[in-house]
GROMACS .gro file of C-alpha atoms in nm:
model
  498
    1MET     CA    1  -2.146   2.359   2.841
    2ARG     CA    2  -1.880   2.460   2.562
    3GLN     CA    3  -1.615   2.240   2.715
    4ARG     CA    4  -1.835   1.966   2.757
    5ASN     CA    5  -1.980   1.985   2.418
    6ALA     CA    6  -1.585   2.028   2.323
    7THR     CA    7  -1.484   1.709   2.482
    8HIS     CA    8  -1.770   1.507   2.379
    9GLY     CA    9  -1.679   1.582   1.998
   10TRP     CA   10  -1.315   1.484   2.080
   11GLU     CA   11  -1.402   1.212   2.218
   12LYS     CA   12  -1.664   1.051   1.901
   13HIS     CA   13  -1.375   1.190   1.693
   14ALA     CA   14  -1.140   0.958   1.849
   15GLN     CA   15  -1.421   0.677   1.818
   16LEU     CA   16  -1.512   0.698   1.492
   17LEU     CA   17  -1.104   0.702   1.404
   18ALA     CA   18  -1.035   0.374   1.579
   19GLN     CA   19  -1.314   0.267   1.425
   20ALA     CA   20  -1.215   0.380   1.087
   21PHE     CA   21  -0.853   0.222   1.195
   22ALA     CA   22  -0.992  -0.118   1.270
   23LEU     CA   23  -1.228  -0.121   0.963
   24TYR     CA   24  -0.901  -0.020   0.756
   25ARG     CA   25  -0.680  -0.332   0.953
   26SER     CA   26  -0.965  -0.557   0.835
   27GLY     CA   27  -0.965  -0.501   0.484
   28LYS     CA   28  -1.235  -0.278   0.468
   29GLY     CA   29  -1.073   0.057   0.374
   30GLU     CA   30  -1.381   0.214   0.188
   31GLU     CA   31  -1.564   0.226   0.495
   32GLY     CA   32  -1.294   0.317   0.708
   33ALA     CA   33  -1.206   0.620   0.455
   34ARG     CA   34  -1.625   0.734   0.509
   35HIS     CA   35  -1.536   0.731   0.888
   36CYS     CA   36  -1.224   0.976   0.821
   37ARG     CA   37  -1.416   1.203   0.610
   38ALA     CA   38  -1.781   1.198   0.899
   39VAL     CA   39  -1.459   1.360   1.129
   40LEU     CA   40  -1.276   1.561   0.876
   41GLN     CA   41  -1.670   1.744   0.767
   42SER     CA   42  -1.680   1.883   1.102
   43ASP     CA   43  -1.342   1.909   1.203
   44PRO     CA   44  -1.173   1.959   0.872
   45ASN     CA   45  -0.819   2.043   1.041
   46ASN     CA   46  -0.770   1.713   1.218
   47VAL     CA   47  -0.454   1.595   1.165
   48LYS     CA   48  -0.526   1.257   1.253
   49ALA     CA   49  -0.809   1.196   1.047
   50LEU     CA   50  -0.602   1.336   0.753
   51HIS     CA   51  -0.341   1.101   0.822
   52LEU     CA   52  -0.532   0.772   0.815
   53LEU     CA   53  -0.700   0.859   0.536
   54ALA     CA   54  -0.387   0.901   0.396
   55VAL     CA   55  -0.280   0.569   0.478
   56ILE     CA   56  -0.620   0.414   0.360
   57ARG     CA   57  -0.599   0.556   0.039
   58HIS     CA   58  -0.175   0.456  -0.004
   59ALA     CA   59  -0.303   0.129   0.053
   60SER     CA   60  -0.548   0.146  -0.178
   61GLY     CA   61  -0.327   0.258  -0.466
   62LYS     CA   62  -0.499   0.610  -0.514
   63TYR     CA   63  -0.125   0.770  -0.403
   64ASP     CA   64  -0.219   1.139  -0.600
   65GLU     CA   65  -0.514   1.157  -0.339
   66ALA     CA   66  -0.316   1.025  -0.037
   67PHE     CA   67  -0.029   1.248  -0.119
   68ARG     CA   68  -0.299   1.550  -0.101
   69HIS     CA   69  -0.438   1.492   0.239
   70LEU     CA   70  -0.080   1.453   0.352
   71GLU     CA   71  -0.007   1.785   0.223
   72ARG     CA   72  -0.263   1.900   0.407
   73ALA     CA   73  -0.160   1.703   0.759
   74MET     CA   74   0.183   1.859   0.691
   75LYS     CA   75   0.086   2.226   0.701
   76LEU     CA   76  -0.147   2.159   1.019
   77ALA     CA   77   0.184   1.977   1.196
   78PRO     CA   78   0.487   2.061   1.018
   79ASP     CA   79   0.720   1.890   1.293
   80SER     CA   80   0.570   1.573   1.248
   81ALA     CA   81   0.857   1.307   1.160
   82GLU     CA   82   0.597   1.063   1.088
   83LEU     CA   83   0.435   1.219   0.863
   84ARG     CA   84   0.705   1.357   0.645
   85ARG     CA   85   0.813   0.979   0.627
   86HIS     CA   86   0.451   0.923   0.479
   87CYS     CA   87   0.493   1.214   0.258
   88ILE     CA   88   0.849   1.068   0.124
   89GLN     CA   89   0.660   0.723   0.038
   90THR     CA   90   0.365   0.813  -0.079
   91ALA     CA   91   0.535   1.048  -0.307
   92ALA     CA   92   0.768   0.776  -0.434
   93SER     CA   93   0.501   0.540  -0.449
   94ALA     CA   94   0.279   0.774  -0.712
   95ASN     CA   95   0.645   0.781  -0.939
   96ARG     CA   96   0.655   1.137  -0.838
   97HIS     CA   97   1.022   1.097  -0.753
   98GLN     CA   98   1.197   1.488  -0.721
   99THR     CA   99   0.867   1.560  -0.524
  100ALA     CA  100   0.958   1.295  -0.282
  101LEU     CA  101   1.325   1.429  -0.289
  102ARG     CA  102   1.204   1.718  -0.181
  103HIS     CA  103   1.057   1.588   0.108
  104ALA     CA  104   1.333   1.376   0.238
  105ASP     CA  105   1.576   1.696   0.141
  106ALA     CA  106   1.374   1.888   0.419
  107PHE     CA  107   1.336   1.572   0.643
  108LEU     CA  108   1.733   1.570   0.632
  109LYS     CA  109   1.760   1.924   0.723
  110ARG     CA  110   1.567   1.891   1.045
  111TRP     CA  111   1.681   1.479   1.105
  112PRO     CA  112   2.016   1.481   0.986
  113GLU     CA  113   2.091   1.130   1.133
  114ALA     CA  114   1.801   0.951   1.035
  115LEU     CA  115   1.947   0.675   0.810
  116ASP     CA  116   1.644   0.514   0.690
  117VAL     CA  117   1.585   0.855   0.496
  118GLN     CA  118   1.940   0.929   0.393
  119ILE     CA  119   1.930   0.584   0.208
  120GLU     CA  120   1.618   0.638   0.072
  121ARG     CA  121   1.707   0.971  -0.068
  122ALA     CA  122   2.024   0.758  -0.274
  123ARG     CA  123   1.702   0.577  -0.394
  124LEU     CA  124   1.541   0.852  -0.521
  125LEU     CA  125   1.834   0.980  -0.714
  126ASP     CA  126   1.853   0.719  -0.876
  127LYS     CA  127   1.485   0.714  -0.992
  128SER     CA  128   1.492   1.102  -1.050
  129GLY     CA  129   1.721   1.027  -1.302
  130ARG     CA  130   2.077   1.094  -1.137
  131PRO     CA  131   2.278   0.780  -1.067
  132ALA     CA  132   2.595   0.869  -1.043
  133ASP     CA  133   2.447   1.102  -0.788
  134ALA     CA  134   2.311   0.841  -0.583
  135VAL     CA  135   2.635   0.670  -0.577
  136ARG     CA  136   2.861   0.937  -0.481
  137TRP     CA  137   2.583   0.994  -0.193
  138LEU     CA  138   2.572   0.636  -0.050
  139GLU     CA  139   3.005   0.628  -0.072
  140ASP     CA  140   2.995   0.923   0.139
  141LEU     CA  141   2.703   0.830   0.364
  142ASP     CA  142   2.974   0.470   0.394
  143THR     CA  143   3.275   0.686   0.514
  144ARG     CA  144   3.059   0.876   0.774
  145ARG     CA  145   2.909   0.516   0.856
  146PRO     CA  146   3.171   0.244   0.761
  147GLY     CA  147   3.074  -0.112   0.769
  148ASN     CA  148   2.723  -0.049   0.783
  149ILE     CA  149   2.539  -0.342   0.585
  150ASN     CA  150   2.214  -0.090   0.529
  151VAL     CA  151   2.428   0.156   0.356
  152LEU     CA  152   2.656  -0.154   0.144
  153ALA     CA  153   2.383  -0.345   0.018
  154PRO     CA  154   2.202  -0.021  -0.154
  155LEU     CA  155   2.535   0.099  -0.260
  156SER     CA  156   2.633  -0.248  -0.419
  157SER     CA  157   2.324  -0.264  -0.631
  158LEU     CA  158   2.347   0.106  -0.757
  159LEU     CA  159   2.731   0.009  -0.859
  160LYS     CA  160   2.591  -0.295  -1.031
  161GLN     CA  161   2.322  -0.094  -1.241
  162SER     CA  162   2.590   0.159  -1.287
  163GLY     CA  163   2.787  -0.090  -1.476
  164ARG     CA  164   3.053  -0.066  -1.224
  165LEU     CA  165   3.075  -0.443  -1.157
  166ASP     CA  166   3.389  -0.519  -1.030
  167ASP     CA  167   3.327  -0.226  -0.733
  168ALA     CA  168   2.979  -0.344  -0.712
  169GLU     CA  169   3.137  -0.679  -0.623
  170LYS     CA  170   3.375  -0.565  -0.407
  171VAL     CA  171   3.115  -0.409  -0.221
  172CYS     CA  172   2.895  -0.672  -0.200
  173ARG     CA  173   3.177  -0.925  -0.076
  174GLN     CA  174   3.289  -0.636   0.221
  175ALA     CA  175   2.930  -0.663   0.332
  176ILE     CA  176   2.941  -1.069   0.349
  177ALA     CA  177   3.279  -1.020   0.542
  178ILE     CA  178   3.090  -0.787   0.842
  179ALA     CA  179   2.751  -0.991   0.821
  180PRO     CA  180   2.814  -1.359   0.679
  181ASP     CA  181   2.505  -1.486   0.724
  182GLU     CA  182   2.261  -1.232   0.588
  183ALA     CA  183   2.054  -1.424   0.294
  184GLY     CA  184   2.052  -1.113   0.136
  185LEU     CA  185   2.385  -0.985   0.118
  186HIS     CA  186   2.462  -1.340  -0.106
  187ASN     CA  187   2.128  -1.231  -0.297
  188ASN     CA  188   2.291  -0.906  -0.367
  189LEU     CA  189   2.603  -1.104  -0.495
  190GLY     CA  190   2.444  -1.329  -0.711
  191ASN     CA  191   2.340  -1.050  -0.868
  192VAL     CA  192   2.627  -0.887  -0.942
  193LEU     CA  193   2.786  -1.189  -1.045
  194GLY     CA  194   2.479  -1.267  -1.314
  195ARG     CA  195   2.531  -0.894  -1.480
  196GLN     CA  196   2.922  -1.038  -1.558
  197GLU     CA  197   2.767  -1.336  -1.710
  198ARG     CA  198   2.947  -1.581  -1.410
  199HIS     CA  199   2.588  -1.755  -1.420
  200HIS     CA  200   2.748  -2.063  -1.201
  201GLU     CA  201   2.898  -1.834  -0.928
  202ALA     CA  202   2.568  -1.668  -0.969
  203VAL     CA  203   2.356  -1.988  -0.860
  204GLU     CA  204   2.623  -2.041  -0.561
  205CYS     CA  205   2.524  -1.746  -0.446
  206TYR     CA  206   2.159  -1.795  -0.401
  207GLN     CA  207   2.174  -2.111  -0.325
  208ARG     CA  208   2.376  -2.001  -0.012
  209ALA     CA  209   2.122  -1.743   0.021
  210ILE     CA  210   1.814  -1.997   0.035
  211ASP     CA  211   2.046  -2.178   0.295
  212LEU     CA  212   2.087  -1.939   0.526
  213ASN     CA  213   1.694  -1.821   0.432
  214PRO     CA  214   1.493  -2.121   0.315
  215ARG     CA  215   1.187  -1.898   0.241
  216PHE     CA  216   1.390  -1.619   0.077
  217ALA     CA  217   1.119  -1.547  -0.243
  218SER     CA  218   1.375  -1.326  -0.412
  219ALA     CA  219   1.653  -1.615  -0.426
  220TYR     CA  220   1.453  -1.850  -0.543
  221SER     CA  221   1.315  -1.614  -0.856
  222ASN     CA  222   1.652  -1.523  -0.887
  223LEU     CA  223   1.785  -1.868  -0.867
  224GLY     CA  224   1.541  -1.983  -1.197
  225GLU     CA  225   1.603  -1.695  -1.369
  226THR     CA  226   1.977  -1.809  -1.408
  227LEU     CA  227   1.875  -2.146  -1.406
  228THR     CA  228   1.672  -2.074  -1.737
  229THR     CA  229   1.966  -1.862  -1.871
  230LEU     CA  230   2.176  -2.124  -1.841
  231GLY     CA  231   1.891  -2.343  -1.990
  232ASP     CA  232   1.845  -2.613  -1.712
  233HIS     CA  233   1.469  -2.617  -1.718
  234SER     CA  234   1.405  -2.854  -1.474
  235ASN     CA  235   1.617  -2.724  -1.176
  236ALA     CA  236   1.451  -2.362  -1.283
  237LEU     CA  237   1.120  -2.521  -1.273
  238ALA     CA  238   1.206  -2.673  -0.919
  239ALA     CA  239   1.300  -2.328  -0.796
  240PHE     CA  240   1.011  -2.145  -0.932
  241ASP     CA  241   0.780  -2.388  -0.782
  242ARG     CA  242   0.976  -2.298  -0.396
  243CYS     CA  243   0.950  -1.919  -0.507
  244LYS     CA  244   0.572  -1.946  -0.418
  245THR     CA  245   0.430  -1.615  -0.619
  246ARG     CA  246   0.241  -1.505  -0.892
  247TYR     CA  247   0.524  -1.404  -1.082
  248ALA     CA  248   0.720  -1.716  -1.032
  249GLU     CA  249   0.392  -1.928  -1.100
  250SER     CA  250   0.395  -1.756  -1.472
  251ARG     CA  251   0.777  -1.835  -1.502
  252ALA     CA  252   0.748  -2.205  -1.431
  253LEU     CA  253   0.457  -2.200  -1.727
  254VAL     CA  254   0.759  -2.083  -1.933
  255SER     CA  255   0.971  -2.352  -1.784
  256LEU     CA  256   0.661  -2.625  -1.829
  257ALA     CA  257   0.690  -2.514  -2.203
  258HIS     CA  258   1.084  -2.553  -2.246
  259LEU     CA  259   1.051  -2.898  -2.104
  260LYS     CA  260   0.755  -2.991  -2.367
  261HIS     CA  261   0.540  -3.083  -2.030
  262TRP     CA  262   0.227  -3.006  -2.139
  263ASP     CA  263  -0.025  -3.203  -1.937
  264GLU     CA  264   0.139  -3.016  -1.660
  265PHE     CA  265   0.132  -2.730  -1.857
  266ASP     CA  266  -0.265  -2.755  -1.924
  267ALA     CA  267  -0.359  -2.875  -1.575
  268ARG     CA  268  -0.210  -2.582  -1.402
  269LEU     CA  269  -0.347  -2.330  -1.667
  270ARG     CA  270  -0.672  -2.498  -1.575
  271THR     CA  271  -0.624  -2.444  -1.211
  272TYR     CA  272  -0.499  -2.041  -1.259
  273ALA     CA  273  -0.778  -1.996  -1.454
  274GLU     CA  274  -1.063  -2.016  -1.199
  275THR     CA  275  -0.822  -1.898  -0.904
  276ASP     CA  276  -0.593  -1.636  -1.072
  277PRO     CA  277  -0.783  -1.555  -1.407
  278ILE     CA  278  -0.665  -1.221  -1.442
  279ASN     CA  279  -0.244  -1.245  -1.426
  280LEU     CA  280  -0.121  -1.095  -1.770
  281ARG     CA  281   0.178  -1.293  -1.747
  282LYS     CA  282   0.034  -1.655  -1.735
  283ALA     CA  283  -0.244  -1.528  -2.010
  284SER     CA  284   0.105  -1.428  -2.258
  285ILE     CA  285   0.274  -1.790  -2.190
  286SER     CA  286  -0.063  -1.914  -2.231
  287ALA     CA  287  -0.202  -1.735  -2.607
  288TYR     CA  288   0.183  -1.781  -2.726
  289CYS     CA  289   0.210  -2.186  -2.642
  290ALA     CA  290  -0.206  -2.222  -2.761
  291GLU     CA  291  -0.110  -2.047  -3.108
  292ARG     CA  292   0.208  -2.244  -3.133
  293ARG     CA  293   0.068  -2.534  -3.046
  294SER     CA  294  -0.316  -2.514  -3.250
  295ALA     CA  295  -0.453  -2.548  -2.931
  296THR     CA  296  -0.730  -2.394  -2.736
  297ASP     CA  297  -0.604  -2.190  -2.475
  298PRO     CA  298  -0.759  -2.251  -2.164
  299TYR     CA  299  -0.700  -1.912  -1.995
  300ASN     CA  300  -0.968  -1.667  -2.086
  301PHE     CA  301  -0.866  -1.338  -2.022
  302CYS     CA  302  -0.761  -1.290  -2.365
  303PRO     CA  303  -0.687  -1.596  -2.569
  304ASP     CA  304  -0.616  -1.412  -2.924
  305PRO     CA  305  -0.472  -1.071  -2.824
  306MET     CA  306  -0.315  -1.031  -3.207
  307GLU     CA  307  -0.724  -0.996  -3.317
  308GLU     CA  308  -0.779  -0.734  -3.029
  309ILE     CA  309  -0.535  -0.429  -3.137
  310ARG     CA  310  -0.718  -0.103  -3.216
  311ILE     CA  311  -0.496   0.124  -3.464
  312ALA     CA  312  -0.685   0.471  -3.501
  313PRO     CA  313  -0.555   0.671  -3.794
  314GLN     CA  314  -0.524   1.033  -3.602
  315ASP     CA  315  -0.741   0.948  -3.363
  316ALA     CA  316  -0.644   1.255  -3.159
  317THR     CA  317  -0.596   1.547  -3.386
  318ASP     CA  318  -0.916   1.756  -3.213
  319ILE     CA  319  -0.607   1.788  -2.957
  320PRO     CA  320  -0.366   1.997  -3.055
  321VAL     CA  321  -0.052   1.804  -3.065
  322ASP     CA  322   0.160   2.076  -3.065
  323ARG     CA  323   0.011   2.210  -2.702
  324LEU     CA  324   0.104   1.808  -2.608
  325LYS     CA  325   0.416   1.812  -2.667
  326GLN     CA  326   0.471   2.148  -2.454
  327ALA     CA  327   0.272   1.997  -2.180
  328VAL     CA  328   0.480   1.654  -2.184
  329LYS     CA  329   0.831   1.898  -2.192
  330VAL     CA  330   0.819   2.037  -1.854
  331GLN     CA  331   0.806   1.710  -1.689
  332ASP     CA  332   1.045   1.526  -1.517
  333ALA     CA  333   1.249   1.243  -1.741
  334VAL     CA  334   1.504   1.005  -1.724
  335TRP     CA  335   1.759   0.862  -1.994
  336GLU     CA  336   1.732   0.491  -2.042
  337PRO     CA  337   1.538   0.472  -1.651
  338SER     CA  338   1.677   0.156  -1.464
  339GLY     CA  339   1.388  -0.173  -1.481
  340LYS     CA  340   1.260   0.033  -1.805
  341THR     CA  341   1.259  -0.102  -2.129
  342THR     CA  342   1.353   0.235  -2.296
  343THR     CA  343   1.707   0.233  -2.479
  344GLY     CA  344   1.811   0.547  -2.624
  345GLY     CA  345   1.556   0.784  -2.473
  346PHE     CA  346   1.380   0.956  -2.208
  347GLN     CA  347   1.078   0.836  -2.014
  348SER     CA  348   0.881   1.001  -1.794
  349THR     CA  349   0.864   0.977  -1.405
  350GLY     CA  350   0.506   0.968  -1.201
  351ASN     CA  351   0.152   0.994  -1.373
  352LEU     CA  352   0.083   1.274  -1.627
  353PHE     CA  353  -0.211   1.271  -1.596
  354ALA     CA  354  -0.118   1.357  -1.180
  355THR     CA  355  -0.024   1.688  -1.370
  356PRO     CA  356  -0.324   1.994  -1.354
  357CYS     CA  357  -0.290   2.057  -1.703
  358PRO     CA  358  -0.576   2.126  -1.887
  359VAL     CA  359  -0.439   1.965  -2.242
  360LEU     CA  360  -0.380   1.683  -2.050
  361GLY     CA  361  -0.682   1.652  -1.845
  362LYS     CA  362  -0.850   1.693  -2.211
  363LEU     CA  363  -0.645   1.387  -2.365
  364GLU     CA  364  -0.711   1.176  -2.062
  365SER     CA  365  -1.106   1.183  -2.106
  366HIS     CA  366  -1.022   1.137  -2.468
  367ILE     CA  367  -0.827   0.817  -2.406
  368ARG     CA  368  -1.175   0.689  -2.166
  369THR     CA  369  -1.362   0.739  -2.421
  370CYS     CA  370  -1.116   0.536  -2.660
  371ALA     CA  371  -1.144   0.218  -2.399
  372GLU     CA  372  -1.495   0.274  -2.342
  373ARG     CA  373  -1.535   0.281  -2.737
  374TYR     CA  374  -1.259   0.005  -2.753
  375ARG     CA  375  -1.484  -0.213  -2.511
  376ALA     CA  376  -1.844  -0.183  -2.662
  377ASP     CA  377  -1.659  -0.312  -3.029
  378ARG     CA  378  -1.599  -0.610  -2.867
  379ALA     CA  379  -1.927  -0.682  -2.629
  380ASP     CA  380  -2.004  -0.966  -2.829
  381LEU     CA  381  -1.649  -1.191  -2.705
  382THR     CA  382  -1.646  -1.433  -2.425
  383THR     CA  383  -1.342  -1.326  -2.280
  384ASP     CA  384  -1.248  -1.197  -1.912
  385LEU     CA  385  -1.078  -0.904  -2.096
  386VAL     CA  386  -1.467  -0.807  -2.175
  387LEU     CA  387  -1.634  -1.015  -1.931
  388GLN     CA  388  -1.473  -0.869  -1.621
  389TRP     CA  389  -1.416  -0.507  -1.770
  390PRO     CA  390  -1.345  -0.304  -1.454
  391ASP     CA  391  -1.568  -0.090  -1.272
  392ARG     CA  392  -1.318   0.127  -1.162
  393TYR     CA  393  -0.969   0.209  -1.316
  394ARG     CA  394  -0.746   0.459  -1.342
  395LEU     CA  395  -0.512   0.589  -1.643
  396GLN     CA  396  -0.120   0.607  -1.572
  397ALA     CA  397   0.016   0.792  -1.841
  398TRP     CA  398   0.397   0.859  -1.908
  399TYR     CA  399   0.583   1.018  -2.232
  400VAL     CA  400   0.890   0.846  -2.407
  401GLU     CA  401   1.097   1.028  -2.624
  402LEU     CA  402   1.355   0.828  -2.848
  403ARG     CA  403   1.656   0.985  -2.988
  404SER     CA  404   1.828   0.819  -3.336
  405GLY     CA  405   1.882   0.445  -3.249
  406GLY     CA  406   1.688   0.399  -2.991
  407TYR     CA  407   1.400   0.178  -2.905
  408GLN     CA  408   1.194  -0.026  -2.648
  409ALA     CA  409   1.278  -0.388  -2.583
  410PRO     CA  410   0.970  -0.640  -2.619
  411HIS     CA  411   0.760  -0.605  -2.293
  412ILE     CA  412   0.419  -0.630  -2.135
  413HIS     CA  413   0.222  -0.425  -1.888
  414PRO     CA  414   0.156  -0.644  -1.625
  415GLU     CA  415  -0.045  -0.422  -1.416
  416GLY     CA  416  -0.266  -0.302  -1.678
  417TRP     CA  417  -0.543  -0.412  -1.885
  418VAL     CA  418  -0.600  -0.224  -2.196
  419SER     CA  419  -0.264  -0.010  -2.298
  420GLY     CA  420  -0.196   0.210  -2.562
  421VAL     CA  421   0.015   0.500  -2.744
  422VAL     CA  422  -0.093   0.851  -2.836
  423TYR     CA  423   0.187   0.953  -3.137
  424LEU     CA  424   0.333   1.328  -3.124
  425ASN     CA  425   0.624   1.305  -3.357
  426ILE     CA  426   0.745   1.074  -3.565
  427PRO     CA  427   1.091   1.107  -3.712
  428ASP     CA  428   1.091   1.077  -4.101
  429THR     CA  429   1.332   0.762  -4.215
  430GLY     CA  430   1.306   0.821  -4.566
  431ASP     CA  431   1.268   0.437  -4.751
  432ALA     CA  432   1.343   0.249  -4.421
  433ALA     CA  433   0.938   0.255  -4.385
  434GLU     CA  434   0.936   0.006  -4.088
  435GLU     CA  435   1.218   0.170  -3.872
  436GLY     CA  436   1.028   0.362  -3.515
  437ALA     CA  437   0.715   0.097  -3.621
  438ILE     CA  438   0.523  -0.058  -3.331
  439GLU     CA  439   0.581  -0.408  -3.349
  440PHE     CA  440   0.367  -0.657  -3.152
  441THR     CA  441   0.390  -1.043  -3.146
  442LEU     CA  442   0.320  -1.320  -2.920
  443ARG     CA  443   0.669  -1.440  -2.795
  444GLY     CA  444   0.827  -1.321  -2.474
  445ASP     CA  445   1.223  -1.341  -2.485
  446THR     CA  446   1.250  -1.589  -2.254
  447PHE     CA  447   0.959  -1.775  -2.418
  448PRO     CA  448   1.057  -2.163  -2.596
  449GLU     CA  449   1.073  -2.149  -2.961
  450LEU     CA  450   0.790  -2.372  -3.084
  451ALA     CA  451   0.668  -2.484  -3.450
  452ASN     CA  452   0.838  -2.499  -3.702
  453ARG     CA  453   0.674  -2.174  -3.905
  454PRO     CA  454   0.675  -1.746  -3.897
  455HIS     CA  455   0.526  -1.610  -3.581
  456PRO     CA  456   0.251  -1.371  -3.664
  457THR     CA  457   0.312  -1.054  -3.592
  458ILE     CA  458   0.169  -0.707  -3.640
  459ARG     CA  459   0.381  -0.392  -3.689
  460HIS     CA  460   0.238  -0.018  -3.746
  461LYS     CA  461   0.465   0.277  -3.849
  462PRO     CA  462   0.222   0.576  -3.676
  463THR     CA  463   0.194   0.873  -3.789
  464PRO     CA  464   0.131   1.199  -3.545
  465GLY     CA  465  -0.221   1.184  -3.387
  466ASP     CA  466  -0.241   0.809  -3.409
  467VAL     CA  467  -0.402   0.615  -3.096
  468VAL     CA  468  -0.343   0.270  -3.063
  469LEU     CA  469  -0.488   0.015  -2.747
  470PHE     CA  470  -0.404  -0.308  -2.728
  471PRO     CA  471  -0.433  -0.580  -2.447
  472SER     CA  472  -0.188  -0.543  -2.164
  473SER     CA  473  -0.078  -0.917  -2.230
  474LEU     CA  474   0.022  -0.865  -2.554
  475TYR     CA  475   0.420  -0.835  -2.617
  476HIS     CA  476   0.525  -0.517  -2.822
  477ARG     CA  477   0.837  -0.321  -2.899
  478THR     CA  478   0.943  -0.051  -3.064
  479LEU     CA  479   1.196  -0.048  -3.372
  480PRO     CA  480   1.515   0.173  -3.403
  481PHE     CA  481   1.534   0.410  -3.584
  482ASP     CA  482   1.800   0.615  -3.791
  483SER     CA  483   1.699   1.028  -3.765
  484GLN     CA  484   1.803   1.314  -3.620
  485ASP     CA  485   1.444   1.405  -3.531
  486ALA     CA  486   1.306   1.224  -3.203
  487ARG     CA  487   0.999   0.967  -3.180
  488VAL     CA  488   0.799   1.143  -2.892
  489CYS     CA  489   0.480   0.953  -2.750
  490ILE     CA  490   0.258   0.944  -2.496
  491ALA     CA  491   0.203   0.578  -2.357
  492PHE     CA  492  -0.082   0.501  -2.094
  493ASP     CA  493  -0.237   0.201  -1.875
  494MET     CA  494  -0.571   0.135  -1.800
  495VAL     CA  495  -0.501  -0.001  -1.427
  496PRO     CA  496  -0.805  -0.141  -1.284
  497GLU     CA  497  -0.866   0.002  -0.879
  498ARG     CA  498  -0.904  -0.343  -0.720
   0.00000   0.00000   0.00000
């Protein structure tokens, strides 16, 4: 009888997990997750249930929860290569690159010839602030596996990123000689040539990549960006339109603005207002052009973002700033991380609020209160910023420590909803009142110059404890400063869980 009950329980669990997987594949992840939890309630050590629940949570962007399930599964099945791979992928998705690197090292100790993990290890070294080590790792891998384009392609990208542009070009051309019909290699070479400001040659590379793969969205996008740099906005528009991504749609709007094709610009925005109403890149170019043209903004996310900045002087002083400084100092940080806007400073990796730290937990609660207050203060607005306020969101936080001369280039936070900063340390800049200030503006770097009048600009020179909130679609930057003291802050995004 006991054996029959055990068999019946196993069959029921297998059935539930099969249903969970089918629900997940059909886009019903929450229902699938409930099935997994039902299995785990009666069998807490069911590795398949833990693994599938982790996969479902990863797909919904809940990386930290997914990683916890994977760690439990790993303790129960330490010899599973599939679980270890997913641990690496999930930790990396959560921006916990040091953790992902440790798992990659453990994987390679057990399976040293796994090329995909060897290559991923290089990427993780780079993301962990060790770009030189990443290059050395791939160069060594290239000597052991010569002529492998799967090694050469990321090696060329890392060399480009490290500023070794001649070496990057050489590796790209070596890879193309081995696989001349591989579109991605021509795209990579175009990226290298673009960094060398050899833009016309880069255009030829992107066009070759497109000839080899007419559906290569990245090549169309890169072609559009390069043509924009060259001032060829008509052909840039054509390239962006062929790309067919939400990002490219926003860049096509920039091209239309350069060309002053306002009828088409307005028509597209009216369509996007119905079909893609929460695209912050589209919101930013729309708000800028509406202000410059003295026109009504047809895109309703946040038509007047300069009016929606909230500056709360010393709003976080009930949380000891010194304790916050200590909490962020122990986090992993990278000097001038690639793909970020930080120059002359460190930026942390991962999510500060995923750290089990009481003072950071208190800050997260305070920021959630600030966000709800921000919303309540705007309850009478009819913009999507308020009307479509997400029911569920996570706070993604990181710290930035700028040194003398450091700054952050103008940028928006396209994955956020509302963004903000908590200031921990502000250098004394003497009479240079605006050094180290945060500046808000409507104009992005690639937007056209429109209207012969000054751009609206707001600058705030913060003090420790200040909390600033603003729409994530609003361009902002940090002004450089001359001081031996560091400028330290915690930045955050309110990220909808869609």
